[in-house]
Amino acid sequence: MTVSTYGDFGMPAEAPGADKVVFGQVLADNGFTVMAYDIPGQSGGSAATGSTRREHGVTITDQPFFVSVNGSSLDEVLASACSPIGSVSPGCSG
């Protein structure tokens, strides 16, 4: 597991958000990867709602973080999203 904060990358420690994650990664032995980072200035929000869009080359969102998953197959990624430790998403059964 790797976690680095905005403060680790030079943001002044007293600045709001310096303790937020600029890069977080968990890598499983089989190569399955989950990466995430906090959005500076955002708090609250939920994984089920919100909006994200691109404007003039910039990502605009009202969400507090972004998550990326990478696996060897779509089935592997979907299985992890539906696991008891994952966030159950629409389309998961059981």
PDB file of C-alpha atoms in Angstrom:
ATOM      1  CA  MET A   1       0.000   0.000   0.000  1.00  0.00           C
ATOM      2  CA  THR A   2       1.225   3.471  -0.873  1.00  0.00           C
ATOM      3  CA  VAL A   3      -0.294   6.688   0.481  1.00  0.00           C
ATOM      4  CA  SER A   4       1.069  10.191  -0.091  1.00  0.00           C
ATOM      5  CA  THR A   5      -0.557  13.451   0.985  1.00  0.00           C
ATOM      6  CA  TYR A   6      -0.594  16.863  -0.660  1.00  0.00           C
ATOM      7  CA  GLY A   7       1.644  17.945   2.235  1.00  0.00           C
ATOM      8  CA  ASP A   8       4.154  15.245   1.275  1.00  0.00           C
ATOM      9  CA  PHE A   9       4.384  16.921  -2.145  1.00  0.00           C
ATOM     10  CA  GLY A  10       5.046  20.430  -0.846  1.00  0.00           C
ATOM     11  CA  MET A  11       1.705  21.899   0.221  1.00  0.00           C
ATOM     12  CA  PRO A  12       2.293  23.857   3.463  1.00  0.00           C
ATOM     13  CA  ALA A  13       1.270  21.705   6.446  1.00  0.00           C
ATOM     14  CA  GLU A  14      -1.040  24.438   7.770  1.00  0.00           C
ATOM     15  CA  ALA A  15      -2.921  24.758   4.457  1.00  0.00           C
ATOM     16  CA  PRO A  16      -6.418  23.259   4.370  1.00  0.00           C
ATOM     17  CA  GLY A  17      -6.267  19.875   2.677  1.00  0.00           C
ATOM     18  CA  ALA A  18      -2.550  19.271   3.225  1.00  0.00           C
ATOM     19  CA  ASP A  19      -3.462  16.006   4.947  1.00  0.00           C
ATOM     20  CA  LYS A  20      -5.616  14.811   2.019  1.00  0.00           C
ATOM     21  CA  VAL A  21      -4.410  11.978  -0.220  1.00  0.00           C
ATOM     22  CA  VAL A  22      -2.733  13.057  -3.466  1.00  0.00           C
ATOM     23  CA  PHE A  23      -1.913   9.431  -4.369  1.00  0.00           C
ATOM     24  CA  GLY A  24      -3.076   6.196  -2.777  1.00  0.00           C
ATOM     25  CA  GLN A  25      -2.574   2.727  -4.213  1.00  0.00           C
ATOM     26  CA  VAL A  26      -3.178  -0.856  -3.130  1.00  0.00           C
ATOM     27  CA  LEU A  27      -1.651  -3.538  -5.351  1.00  0.00           C
ATOM     28  CA  ALA A  28      -2.634  -7.206  -4.907  1.00  0.00           C
ATOM     29  CA  ASP A  29      -0.274 -10.094  -5.665  1.00  0.00           C
ATOM     30  CA  ASN A  30      -2.344 -10.976  -8.753  1.00  0.00           C
ATOM     31  CA  GLY A  31      -1.911  -7.458 -10.183  1.00  0.00           C
ATOM     32  CA  PHE A  32      -5.345  -6.126  -9.224  1.00  0.00           C
ATOM     33  CA  THR A  33      -4.900  -2.439  -8.375  1.00  0.00           C
ATOM     34  CA  VAL A  34      -7.039   0.181  -6.645  1.00  0.00           C
ATOM     35  CA  MET A  35      -5.890   3.802  -6.809  1.00  0.00           C
ATOM     36  CA  ALA A  36      -7.532   6.894  -5.326  1.00  0.00           C
ATOM     37  CA  TYR A  37      -6.944  10.538  -4.557  1.00  0.00           C
ATOM     38  CA  ASP A  38      -8.799  13.264  -2.690  1.00  0.00           C
ATOM     39  CA  ILE A  39     -10.069  16.340  -4.518  1.00  0.00           C
ATOM     40  CA  PRO A  40      -8.630  19.493  -2.885  1.00  0.00           C
ATOM     41  CA  GLY A  41     -11.327  21.715  -1.418  1.00  0.00           C
ATOM     42  CA  GLN A  42     -14.062  19.080  -1.620  1.00  0.00           C
ATOM     43  CA  SER A  43     -15.680  17.276   1.289  1.00  0.00           C
ATOM     44  CA  GLY A  44     -18.848  15.302   1.716  1.00  0.00           C
ATOM     45  CA  GLY A  45     -20.468  13.911  -1.391  1.00  0.00           C
ATOM     46  CA  SER A  46     -21.281  10.285  -1.997  1.00  0.00           C
ATOM     47  CA  ALA A  47     -20.241   7.554  -4.374  1.00  0.00           C
ATOM     48  CA  ALA A  48     -23.810   7.211  -5.660  1.00  0.00           C
ATOM     49  CA  THR A  49     -24.516  10.788  -6.735  1.00  0.00           C
ATOM     50  CA  GLY A  50     -22.798  13.855  -8.048  1.00  0.00           C
ATOM     51  CA  SER A  51     -21.371  15.139 -11.273  1.00  0.00           C
ATOM     52  CA  THR A  52     -17.984  15.220 -12.950  1.00  0.00           C
ATOM     53  CA  ARG A  53     -17.237  16.935 -16.249  1.00  0.00           C
ATOM     54  CA  ARG A  54     -14.377  18.382 -18.292  1.00  0.00           C
ATOM     55  CA  GLU A  55     -14.193  22.110 -19.031  1.00  0.00           C
ATOM     56  CA  HIS A  56     -11.295  23.714 -20.897  1.00  0.00           C
ATOM     57  CA  GLY A  57      -9.029  20.749 -20.124  1.00  0.00           C
ATOM     58  CA  VAL A  58      -9.861  20.718 -16.398  1.00  0.00           C
ATOM     59  CA  THR A  59     -11.898  18.113 -14.507  1.00  0.00           C
ATOM     60  CA  ILE A  60     -14.703  19.739 -12.492  1.00  0.00           C
ATOM     61  CA  THR A  61     -16.434  17.640  -9.817  1.00  0.00           C
ATOM     62  CA  ASP A  62     -18.499  17.954  -6.668  1.00  0.00           C
ATOM     63  CA  GLN A  63     -17.153  14.650  -5.341  1.00  0.00           C
ATOM     64  CA  PRO A  64     -14.525  14.373  -2.576  1.00  0.00           C
ATOM     65  CA  PHE A  65     -12.331  11.771  -4.318  1.00  0.00           C
ATOM     66  CA  PHE A  66     -11.630   9.782  -7.494  1.00  0.00           C
ATOM     67  CA  VAL A  67     -11.073   6.002  -7.608  1.00  0.00           C
ATOM     68  CA  SER A  68      -9.544   3.844 -10.326  1.00  0.00           C
ATOM     69  CA  VAL A  69      -9.497   0.042 -10.448  1.00  0.00           C
ATOM     70  CA  ASN A  70      -7.369  -2.122 -12.724  1.00  0.00           C
ATOM     71  CA  GLY A  71      -7.575  -5.882 -13.145  1.00  0.00           C
ATOM     72  CA  SER A  72      -6.726  -8.529 -15.694  1.00  0.00           C
ATOM     73  CA  SER A  73     -10.368  -8.812 -16.783  1.00  0.00           C
ATOM     74  CA  LEU A  74     -13.692  -7.026 -16.480  1.00  0.00           C
ATOM     75  CA  ASP A  75     -15.024  -9.987 -14.468  1.00  0.00           C
ATOM     76  CA  GLU A  76     -12.202  -9.541 -11.929  1.00  0.00           C
ATOM     77  CA  VAL A  77     -12.954  -5.831 -11.521  1.00  0.00           C
ATOM     78  CA  LEU A  78     -16.712  -6.389 -11.221  1.00  0.00           C
ATOM     79  CA  ALA A  79     -16.206  -9.197  -8.690  1.00  0.00           C
ATOM     80  CA  SER A  80     -14.096  -6.916  -6.502  1.00  0.00           C
ATOM     81  CA  ALA A  81     -16.698  -4.137  -6.666  1.00  0.00           C
ATOM     82  CA  CYS A  82     -19.360  -6.592  -5.477  1.00  0.00           C
ATOM     83  CA  SER A  83     -17.270  -8.162  -2.711  1.00  0.00           C
ATOM     84  CA  PRO A  84     -18.189  -7.691   0.956  1.00  0.00           C
ATOM     85  CA  ILE A  85     -15.249  -5.302   1.464  1.00  0.00           C
ATOM     86  CA  GLY A  86     -16.043  -3.346  -1.696  1.00  0.00           C
ATOM     87  CA  SER A  87     -18.750  -0.809  -2.264  1.00  0.00           C
ATOM     88  CA  VAL A  88     -21.758  -2.683  -3.612  1.00  0.00           C
ATOM     89  CA  SER A  89     -22.675  -1.051  -6.869  1.00  0.00           C
ATOM     90  CA  PRO A  90     -25.776  -1.243  -9.052  1.00  0.00           C
ATOM     91  CA  GLY A  91     -25.832  -4.505 -10.965  1.00  0.00           C
ATOM     92  CA  CYS A  92     -24.285  -6.546  -8.157  1.00  0.00           C
ATOM     93  CA  SER A  93     -26.392  -9.499  -7.114  1.00  0.00           C
ATOM     94  CA  GLY A  94     -26.544 -11.125  -3.703  1.00  0.00           C
TER      95      GLY A  94
END
